[in-house]
Coordinates of C-alpha atoms in Angstrom, one line a residue:
M29 CA 136.4 89.8 101.3
N30 CA 133.5 92.1 102.2
K31 CA 133.0 93.3 105.8
F32 CA 130.0 91.2 106.4
F33 CA 131.9 88.0 106.1
L34 CA 134.8 89.3 108.2
A35 CA 132.4 90.2 110.9
L36 CA 130.7 86.8 110.6
A37 CA 134.0 85.1 110.9
G38 CA 134.7 87.0 114.1
V39 CA 131.4 85.9 115.6
T40 CA 132.1 82.2 114.9
G41 CA 135.5 82.5 116.5
L42 CA 137.6 82.3 113.4
A43 CA 140.4 84.7 112.7
G44 CA 139.8 86.9 109.7
C45 CA 142.8 85.4 107.9
Q46 CA 141.4 81.9 108.3
A47 CA 137.9 82.7 106.9
I48 CA 137.4 81.3 103.4
E49 CA 134.8 82.9 101.3
K50 CA 132.6 80.2 99.7
P51 CA 131.0 80.6 96.2
E52 CA 127.6 80.9 97.8
D53 CA 128.9 83.8 100.0
K54 CA 128.2 86.4 97.3
L55 CA 126.8 89.8 98.0
P56 CA 123.0 89.9 98.4
N57 CA 120.4 91.4 96.2
V58 CA 118.5 94.0 98.2
V59 CA 114.7 94.8 98.1
F60 CA 113.7 97.8 100.1
I61 CA 110.0 98.5 100.6
Y62 CA 109.4 101.9 102.0
A63 CA 105.8 102.4 103.2
D64 CA 104.2 105.9 103.3
D65 CA 102.8 107.1 106.6
L66 CA 102.5 103.6 108.0
G67 CA 102.5 103.8 111.8
R68 CA 104.0 100.6 113.2
G69 CA 100.7 100.0 115.1
L70 CA 99.1 99.0 111.7
L71 CA 101.2 95.8 111.6
S72 CA 99.8 92.7 113.2
H73 CA 103.1 91.6 114.7
E74 CA 103.0 94.9 116.7
G75 CA 99.5 94.0 118.0
Q76 CA 97.2 95.3 115.3
Q77 CA 93.8 93.7 115.9
I78 CA 91.9 94.5 112.7
V79 CA 94.3 94.3 109.8
K80 CA 96.4 91.1 109.4
T81 CA 99.8 91.6 107.8
P82 CA 101.2 88.0 107.6
N83 CA 103.7 88.8 104.8
I84 CA 105.3 91.8 106.6
D85 CA 105.1 89.8 109.8
R86 CA 107.1 87.1 108.1
I87 CA 110.0 89.5 107.6
A88 CA 110.1 90.1 111.3
E89 CA 109.7 86.4 112.2
E90 CA 112.5 85.4 109.8
G91 CA 114.8 88.4 110.4
I92 CA 115.3 91.2 112.9
R93 CA 112.8 93.8 114.1
F94 CA 114.1 97.1 115.3
S95 CA 111.9 98.7 118.0
N96 CA 113.7 101.9 118.7
V97 CA 114.1 103.5 115.3
R98 CA 113.1 107.0 114.1
G99 CA 112.2 108.2 110.7
C100 CA 111.2 111.8 110.0
M101 CA 108.0 113.6 110.7
F102 CA 107.2 114.3 107.0
C103 CA 107.6 112.7 103.6
A104 CA 110.1 114.9 101.7
P105 CA 112.7 115.3 104.5
A106 CA 112.3 111.6 105.3
R107 CA 113.2 110.6 101.8
A108 CA 116.1 113.0 101.6
S109 CA 117.4 111.8 105.0
L110 CA 117.1 108.2 104.0
L111 CA 118.8 108.6 100.7
T112 CA 121.7 110.8 101.8
G113 CA 122.5 109.6 105.3
Y114 CA 121.9 112.9 107.1
H115 CA 119.3 114.0 109.6
D116 CA 116.8 116.6 108.7
C117 CA 117.8 119.5 110.9
H118 CA 120.6 120.6 108.5
T119 CA 120.1 123.5 106.1
D120 CA 122.8 122.7 103.6
K121 CA 122.4 119.0 102.6
W122 CA 119.5 119.2 100.1
Q123 CA 116.8 121.5 98.7
I124 CA 113.1 120.5 98.5
T125 CA 111.2 121.6 95.4
S126 CA 107.5 122.4 95.3
G127 CA 105.0 119.8 94.1
G128 CA 102.7 120.1 91.2
A129 CA 105.2 121.0 88.5
Y130 CA 104.4 118.0 86.3
K131 CA 100.6 118.5 86.6
K132 CA 101.2 121.4 84.1
V133 CA 102.0 118.7 81.4
F134 CA 98.4 117.5 81.5
D135 CA 97.0 120.6 79.7
G136 CA 99.7 120.4 77.0
D137 CA 101.0 123.9 77.6
V138 CA 104.5 122.5 78.5
T139 CA 106.3 119.2 78.0
A140 CA 107.7 117.0 80.7
D141 CA 111.2 117.7 79.3
E142 CA 110.6 121.5 79.8
V143 CA 109.4 120.9 83.4
S144 CA 112.5 118.7 84.1
Q145 CA 114.9 121.3 82.7
A146 CA 113.3 124.1 84.7
L147 CA 113.7 122.0 87.9
D148 CA 117.4 121.5 87.0
R149 CA 117.9 125.2 86.7
Q150 CA 116.2 125.8 90.0
V151 CA 118.2 123.4 92.2
G152 CA 121.5 123.5 90.3
S153 CA 123.8 120.9 91.8
S154 CA 122.4 121.2 95.4
N155 CA 120.6 117.9 95.2
T156 CA 123.4 116.0 93.6
S157 CA 126.5 116.9 95.6
T158 CA 126.4 114.0 98.2
T159 CA 126.8 110.2 97.9
T160 CA 123.3 108.7 97.9
L161 CA 122.1 105.2 98.7
A162 CA 121.7 104.2 95.1
E163 CA 125.2 105.4 94.3
V164 CA 126.6 103.2 97.1
F165 CA 125.1 100.2 95.3
K166 CA 126.3 101.3 91.9
K167 CA 129.9 101.7 93.1
A168 CA 129.7 98.0 94.2
G169 CA 128.5 96.9 90.7
Y170 CA 124.8 96.6 91.4
T171 CA 122.0 97.5 89.0
T172 CA 119.7 99.9 90.8
G173 CA 116.0 100.4 90.3
Q174 CA 113.4 102.7 91.9
V175 CA 109.6 102.1 91.4
G176 CA 106.9 104.1 93.1
K177 CA 106.5 107.5 94.7
L178 CA 109.8 109.1 93.8
E179 CA 112.6 110.9 95.5
W180 CA 112.8 113.7 98.1
G181 CA 111.8 116.8 96.3
F182 CA 108.1 117.4 95.7
S183 CA 109.0 117.5 92.1
V184 CA 112.2 115.8 90.7
S185 CA 114.0 116.2 87.4
F186 CA 115.0 113.4 85.0
E187 CA 118.7 114.4 85.4
E188 CA 118.5 114.2 89.2
M189 CA 117.2 110.7 89.0
K190 CA 120.3 109.7 87.0
Q191 CA 122.7 111.7 89.2
H192 CA 121.2 110.1 92.3
G193 CA 122.3 106.7 91.0
W194 CA 119.2 105.1 89.4
D195 CA 119.8 102.8 86.4
Y196 CA 116.0 102.3 86.2
Y197 CA 113.0 104.2 87.6
Y198 CA 109.3 104.1 87.0
G199 CA 106.6 106.1 88.8
Y200 CA 105.7 109.6 89.9
L201 CA 108.1 112.5 89.8
D202 CA 105.6 114.7 91.5
H203 CA 104.3 114.2 95.1
V204 CA 101.2 116.2 94.4
M205 CA 100.2 113.8 91.6
A206 CA 101.1 110.9 94.0
H207 CA 98.2 111.9 96.3
G208 CA 96.0 110.3 93.7
F209 CA 96.1 106.6 92.7
Y210 CA 95.0 106.9 89.0
P211 CA 97.6 109.1 87.3
P212 CA 97.1 109.9 83.6
Y213 CA 100.8 109.5 83.1
M214 CA 104.0 108.5 84.9
F215 CA 107.6 108.5 84.1
E216 CA 110.0 105.7 83.0
N217 CA 113.7 106.5 82.5
G218 CA 113.1 110.1 81.4
Q219 CA 110.1 109.3 79.3
K220 CA 106.5 110.3 79.9
I221 CA 104.3 107.2 79.9
D222 CA 100.6 107.6 79.3
I223 CA 98.3 105.3 81.4
P224 CA 95.4 104.0 79.2
G225 CA 92.0 104.7 80.7
N226 CA 93.3 107.2 83.3
T227 CA 92.1 110.6 82.3
R228 CA 91.8 112.5 85.5
K229 CA 94.1 115.5 86.0
D230 CA 93.6 115.2 89.7
C231 CA 94.8 111.5 89.5
G232 CA 91.6 110.5 91.1
K233 CA 92.2 112.3 94.4
T234 CA 89.1 113.0 96.5
I235 CA 88.4 114.8 99.7
E236 CA 89.2 113.2 103.1
R237 CA 85.9 114.2 104.9
E238 CA 83.4 111.4 104.5
T239 CA 80.0 112.4 103.3
P240 CA 77.5 110.7 100.9
K241 CA 78.8 113.0 98.1
A242 CA 82.4 112.1 98.9
Y243 CA 81.6 108.4 98.9
K244 CA 79.9 108.7 95.5
E245 CA 82.8 110.6 94.0
R246 CA 85.4 108.2 95.4
W247 CA 83.6 105.2 93.8
N248 CA 82.9 107.0 90.5
M249 CA 85.5 105.1 88.3
E250 CA 85.1 107.2 85.2
G251 CA 88.6 108.0 84.1
K252 CA 90.1 105.7 86.7
S253 CA 91.1 102.5 84.9
L254 CA 94.5 101.4 86.3
Y255 CA 95.5 101.7 89.9
S256 CA 99.0 102.9 90.4
Q257 CA 100.1 100.3 93.0
N258 CA 99.2 97.4 90.6
L259 CA 101.3 99.1 87.9
F260 CA 104.2 99.4 90.4
L261 CA 103.9 95.7 91.3
D262 CA 104.2 94.6 87.6
K263 CA 107.2 96.9 87.1
M264 CA 109.0 95.5 90.2
L265 CA 108.4 91.9 89.2
S266 CA 109.8 92.7 85.7
F267 CA 112.8 94.4 87.2
I268 CA 113.6 91.4 89.4
R269 CA 113.2 88.9 86.5
E270 CA 115.4 91.0 84.2
N271 CA 118.2 91.3 86.8
K272 CA 118.0 87.8 88.4
D273 CA 121.5 86.9 87.1
R274 CA 123.2 90.0 88.5
P275 CA 123.2 91.8 91.9
F276 CA 120.4 94.3 92.1
F277 CA 119.0 96.9 94.5
L278 CA 115.3 97.5 94.2
Y279 CA 113.8 100.4 96.1
H280 CA 110.0 100.7 96.3
P281 CA 108.7 103.9 97.9
T282 CA 105.1 103.0 97.9
Q283 CA 102.1 105.3 98.2
L284 CA 100.4 103.0 100.6
P285 CA 98.7 103.7 102.9
H286 CA 99.0 107.5 102.4
G287 CA 95.7 108.9 101.4
P288 CA 93.3 110.3 100.5
V289 CA 91.7 106.9 100.8
A290 CA 91.4 105.1 97.4
I291 CA 91.3 101.4 96.6
P292 CA 89.9 99.5 93.6
K293 CA 87.8 97.2 95.9
V294 CA 87.3 96.5 99.6
H295 CA 89.3 93.5 100.7
D296 CA 87.2 90.4 101.7
D297 CA 88.7 90.6 105.2
F298 CA 86.7 93.8 105.9
K299 CA 83.5 93.6 103.9
N300 CA 81.5 92.4 106.9
D301 CA 83.6 93.8 109.7
D302 CA 81.0 95.6 111.9
R303 CA 83.8 97.4 113.8
L304 CA 84.6 99.6 110.8
T305 CA 82.8 102.3 108.9
Q306 CA 82.9 102.1 105.1
I307 CA 85.8 104.5 104.7
E308 CA 87.7 102.6 107.4
K309 CA 87.2 99.4 105.5
E310 CA 88.7 101.0 102.4
Y311 CA 91.7 102.3 104.4
A312 CA 92.2 98.9 105.9
S313 CA 92.2 97.5 102.4
M314 CA 95.1 99.8 101.5
V315 CA 97.2 98.4 104.3
K316 CA 96.2 94.9 103.3
M317 CA 97.1 95.5 99.7
L318 CA 100.6 96.6 100.8
D319 CA 101.0 93.4 102.7
D320 CA 99.7 91.3 99.8
H321 CA 102.2 93.0 97.4
V322 CA 105.0 92.2 99.8
G323 CA 103.9 88.6 99.7
V324 CA 103.9 88.6 95.8
I325 CA 107.4 90.0 95.7
M326 CA 108.7 87.4 98.2
Q327 CA 106.9 84.6 96.2
E328 CA 108.7 85.8 93.0
L329 CA 112.1 85.8 94.7
E330 CA 111.4 82.2 95.8
K331 CA 110.2 81.1 92.4
L332 CA 113.4 82.5 90.8
G333 CA 115.6 80.9 93.4
L334 CA 116.7 84.3 94.7
E335 CA 115.3 84.1 98.2
E336 CA 118.4 82.8 100.0
N337 CA 120.6 85.5 98.6
T338 CA 118.2 88.5 98.9
M339 CA 118.0 90.9 101.8
I340 CA 114.5 92.3 102.3
I341 CA 114.0 95.5 104.2
F342 CA 110.7 97.0 105.3
S343 CA 110.3 100.4 106.8
S344 CA 108.2 103.6 106.7
D345 CA 109.0 107.3 106.2
N346 CA 107.3 108.6 109.3
G347 CA 104.8 107.7 112.0
H348 CA 101.1 107.3 111.7
E349 CA 98.6 109.7 110.0
I350 CA 94.9 109.5 109.4
Y351 CA 93.5 110.2 105.9
Y352 CA 89.8 110.3 106.5
S353 CA 87.3 112.0 108.9
Q354 CA 83.7 111.3 109.7
E355 CA 81.3 113.2 111.9
G356 CA 81.1 111.6 115.3
R357 CA 83.9 109.1 114.6
I358 CA 87.1 111.0 113.9
L359 CA 87.8 114.5 112.8
K360 CA 90.6 116.4 111.0
P361 CA 92.3 118.5 112.2
V362 CA 92.4 115.8 115.0
R363 CA 90.7 116.6 118.3
N364 CA 89.5 115.0 121.4
M365 CA 86.3 113.3 120.3
Q366 CA 85.1 113.2 123.9
T367 CA 85.3 117.0 124.5
G368 CA 85.5 118.3 120.9
E369 CA 88.6 120.3 121.8
R370 CA 91.8 120.6 119.7
F371 CA 95.0 119.2 121.2
D372 CA 97.4 122.0 122.2
N373 CA 100.4 119.7 121.9
V374 CA 101.8 120.9 125.2
T375 CA 99.6 119.5 127.9
T376 CA 97.1 117.7 125.6
K377 CA 98.0 115.5 122.6
F378 CA 96.6 112.9 120.3
Y379 CA 96.1 109.4 121.6
S380 CA 94.1 106.9 119.5
E381 CA 91.5 106.3 122.1
L382 CA 90.9 110.1 122.5
G383 CA 91.1 111.0 118.8
G384 CA 88.9 108.1 117.4
D385 CA 91.5 106.0 115.6
V386 CA 90.0 102.6 115.6
F387 CA 93.2 101.1 114.3
N388 CA 95.5 102.5 117.0
G389 CA 98.0 103.1 114.2
N390 CA 100.5 104.9 116.4
D391 CA 100.8 101.8 118.6
G392 CA 99.6 103.7 121.8
M393 CA 102.2 106.4 121.5
A394 CA 101.4 110.1 121.5
G395 CA 101.0 112.2 118.3
L396 CA 100.8 111.7 114.6
K397 CA 102.7 112.7 111.5
Y398 CA 104.2 116.3 111.4
D399 CA 104.7 116.5 115.1
N400 CA 107.6 115.5 117.4
W401 CA 105.8 113.1 119.6
E402 CA 106.9 109.5 119.3
G403 CA 103.8 108.5 117.3
G404 CA 105.0 110.9 114.5
L405 CA 108.6 109.9 114.6
R406 CA 109.0 106.2 115.5
I407 CA 108.8 103.8 112.6
P408 CA 109.0 100.1 111.8
L409 CA 112.3 98.7 110.5
L410 CA 112.5 95.0 109.6
V411 CA 115.4 93.2 107.9
K412 CA 115.4 89.6 106.6
W413 CA 118.4 87.9 105.0
P414 CA 118.2 84.0 105.1
G415 CA 121.2 82.3 106.5
K416 CA 123.0 85.6 107.4
I417 CA 120.6 87.3 109.9
E418 CA 119.2 85.1 112.7
G419 CA 115.4 85.1 112.6
G420 CA 113.1 86.2 115.4
Q421 CA 115.3 88.9 116.8
E422 CA 114.3 92.2 118.4
A423 CA 116.8 95.0 118.7
N424 CA 116.1 98.0 120.9
N425 CA 119.2 99.8 119.7
L426 CA 118.8 103.5 119.0
V427 CA 118.9 103.8 115.2
A428 CA 117.5 106.0 112.5
N429 CA 116.4 106.1 108.9
Y430 CA 119.6 107.9 108.0
D431 CA 121.7 104.9 108.9
L432 CA 121.1 102.9 105.7
V433 CA 123.7 104.7 103.5
P434 CA 126.6 104.0 105.9
T435 CA 125.2 100.5 106.6
F436 CA 125.3 99.4 102.9
A437 CA 128.6 101.2 102.4
D438 CA 129.9 99.0 105.2
L439 CA 128.4 95.8 103.7
L440 CA 129.7 96.5 100.2
S441 CA 133.1 97.9 101.2
V442 CA 132.3 101.2 99.5
E443 CA 134.3 104.2 100.7
L444 CA 132.1 107.2 101.4
E445 CA 133.5 110.6 100.3
E446 CA 131.9 112.5 103.2
A447 CA 131.1 111.9 106.8
K448 CA 127.4 111.0 107.4
D449 CA 125.2 111.5 110.4
G450 CA 124.2 107.9 110.1
I451 CA 126.0 104.9 111.5
S452 CA 126.4 101.4 110.1
I453 CA 124.0 99.0 111.7
M454 CA 125.6 96.0 110.0
P455 CA 127.2 94.8 113.3
I456 CA 123.7 94.5 114.8
L457 CA 122.5 92.6 111.7
T458 CA 125.4 90.2 111.8
G459 CA 125.6 89.8 115.5
A460 CA 129.2 91.1 115.5
D461 CA 128.4 93.9 117.9
K462 CA 124.9 94.0 119.2
T463 CA 125.7 97.1 121.3
T464 CA 126.0 99.4 118.2
E465 CA 123.7 102.4 118.4
H466 CA 123.7 106.2 118.2
D467 CA 124.6 108.3 121.2
Y468 CA 121.5 110.4 120.1
T469 CA 119.2 110.9 117.1
I470 CA 118.0 114.2 115.8
N471 CA 114.7 115.2 114.1
S472 CA 112.9 118.3 112.9
S473 CA 109.1 118.7 113.0
M474 CA 106.4 121.3 112.4
Y475 CA 106.7 122.1 116.1
G476 CA 110.5 122.1 116.5
G477 CA 113.5 119.9 116.9
T478 CA 113.9 116.8 119.0
I479 CA 116.8 114.9 120.4
V480 CA 116.6 111.3 121.8
T481 CA 119.6 109.7 123.6
K482 CA 120.6 106.1 123.8
E483 CA 119.7 106.2 127.5
G484 CA 116.2 107.2 126.6
W485 CA 116.1 110.9 127.4
K486 CA 114.1 112.9 125.0
L487 CA 114.1 116.7 124.7
R488 CA 111.2 118.1 122.6
N489 CA 111.2 121.8 121.5
Y490 CA 108.0 123.7 120.7
Y491 CA 109.9 126.4 118.9
S492 CA 107.2 129.1 118.5
K493 CA 106.3 129.0 122.2
D494 CA 109.9 128.6 123.4
I495 CA 108.9 125.5 125.3
F496 CA 111.3 122.6 126.1
Q497 CA 109.8 119.3 127.4
L498 CA 111.9 116.5 128.8
Y499 CA 110.8 112.8 128.9
Y500 CA 112.4 109.6 130.0
L501 CA 111.0 107.1 127.4
P502 CA 111.9 103.8 129.1
D503 CA 109.5 104.7 131.9
D504 CA 107.1 106.8 129.9
Y505 CA 106.1 105.2 126.6
R506 CA 103.1 107.6 126.2
E507 CA 105.1 110.8 127.0
E508 CA 102.8 111.8 129.8
N509 CA 105.4 113.0 132.4
N510 CA 107.3 116.2 131.6
L511 CA 110.5 116.1 133.7
A512 CA 112.0 119.4 132.6
D513 CA 111.5 121.1 135.9
Q514 CA 113.0 118.2 137.8
F515 CA 116.1 117.9 135.6
P516 CA 117.1 121.4 134.4
E517 CA 120.7 120.4 133.8
K518 CA 119.6 117.6 131.5
V519 CA 117.5 120.1 129.6
E520 CA 120.4 122.4 129.1
E521 CA 122.8 119.6 128.1
L522 CA 120.4 118.3 125.4
K523 CA 119.4 121.8 124.3
A524 CA 123.1 122.5 123.6
I525 CA 123.5 119.4 121.5
L526 CA 120.3 120.0 119.6
T527 CA 121.3 123.6 118.8
K528 CA 124.7 122.4 117.5
E529 CA 123.0 119.8 115.3
C530 CA 120.6 122.5 114.0
N531 CA 123.6 124.3 112.5
G532 CA 123.6 126.6 115.6
D533 CA 120.0 127.7 115.3
L534 CA 117.0 125.9 116.8
A535 CA 114.8 127.5 114.1
N536 CA 116.3 124.9 111.8
G537 CA 114.5 122.2 113.8
L538 CA 111.2 123.9 112.9
F539 CA 110.1 122.7 109.4
T540 CA 108.0 125.3 107.5
Y541 CA 107.1 125.3 103.8
Q542 CA 108.1 128.9 103.6
K543 CA 111.6 128.3 104.8
F544 CA 112.5 124.9 103.5
V545 CA 110.5 124.4 100.3
L546 CA 111.5 126.3 97.1
P547 CA 108.7 128.3 95.3
M548 CA 106.9 126.7 92.3
V549 CA 109.4 126.3 89.5
K550 CA 109.2 128.9 86.7
L551 CA 109.1 127.3 83.4
N552 CA 110.2 130.3 81.4
P553 CA 114.0 130.8 81.9
N554 CA 113.6 134.4 80.9

């Protein structure tokens, strides 16, 4: 009997030996939708006033909403952390390749196979030596599929996709290409798949700064026939239909709402919304499309009779980011729109009302993607499983994106070969132990490392300036009161733990491309 039902038996007051596993108590299908740079403030159940997200809200209403969960500050480490079960201040758990390798295929000078083989030579076995999320499901007899913006390197090989446990995959293998929504080709199970009508080497990517010229270029649809997210939706529905009679795990790392802004049409909800500029209407439409696609997936599960035995997870890789700028409205790099000054990220920091974010995507918290303020680190996490997880719950337990590997190993009774940084949150989901949480979580950033404790203490390191700032989050949601001078002992205590978790060197909490990203792969082995 799997651990979920043992835990459930304990909750209902039955001894484990008395619990009888019924035929309907089979292991669930799992659909995991992983948004890209979606700050939780963009969801209407979190208070979003402009964009309505009823389908994502439904997951929260019918399941459990985690309110104290941290992702990572940046896409590639976030995906590596999620899929391996380790936090991102290590130096020995994975390697991150440079993006853009598969763009070389467009000109015909190299083949996709040659790029893939060169990537394998570059990373060796370093990205394949740990048990991954997909491998946990495979060990339990699941069919695994990944559709979307793929994996944790900025370029990923065909062989890595197999070794990481994917029976099926479709999408980008190159994060640089994934910054455009009209790719000329994608990849399916090791094969390059040309996309009819998409002829742009830049995949339709445009600049973020809004000008009349940028608007014209963005809506020039020459060579932009098929939008990637619509292709992904079709592939996901096909995967669900083809595997409806066997247990499956479907992972969808979507591009949405990562920019630069691109959408086939403005959603009807925003066409006449006077609160928004044109490019804000388009960005809102990207968030709305994500919610619509979540709804289509849930409808398909219902139509196939799979809803009752399917767990749906919704989360994001990191906190909020803004992918447009417009003179007088919002500027990038972000700055105080009232004074015109850049934030120093010590005494001044980004807040939506200061920086011009009409959506308040970071939900009133400080900061954005890349930094180690809460707005860059805290993410949504929603889990729905009819009949197994009580609906309408909120959990304030301290959890992290790297908890999913041990969580599903726990559910599926899969023995992990190595100790992970993550913990199983299955006891929270089942109600067996609602006190389960981390003693602390760890994050890197482009400023330095961060530790948050279950009591709510947060130590933030600005590495290049040798600054340590201490906050008590239960009383300071916006991180406005630095308590480092008042509690020097707490600073030293947390600094020691953070240093240990950074493999003994706080420099490992500072993410830089130069240190953590491999150089562009050389295609000629000689």
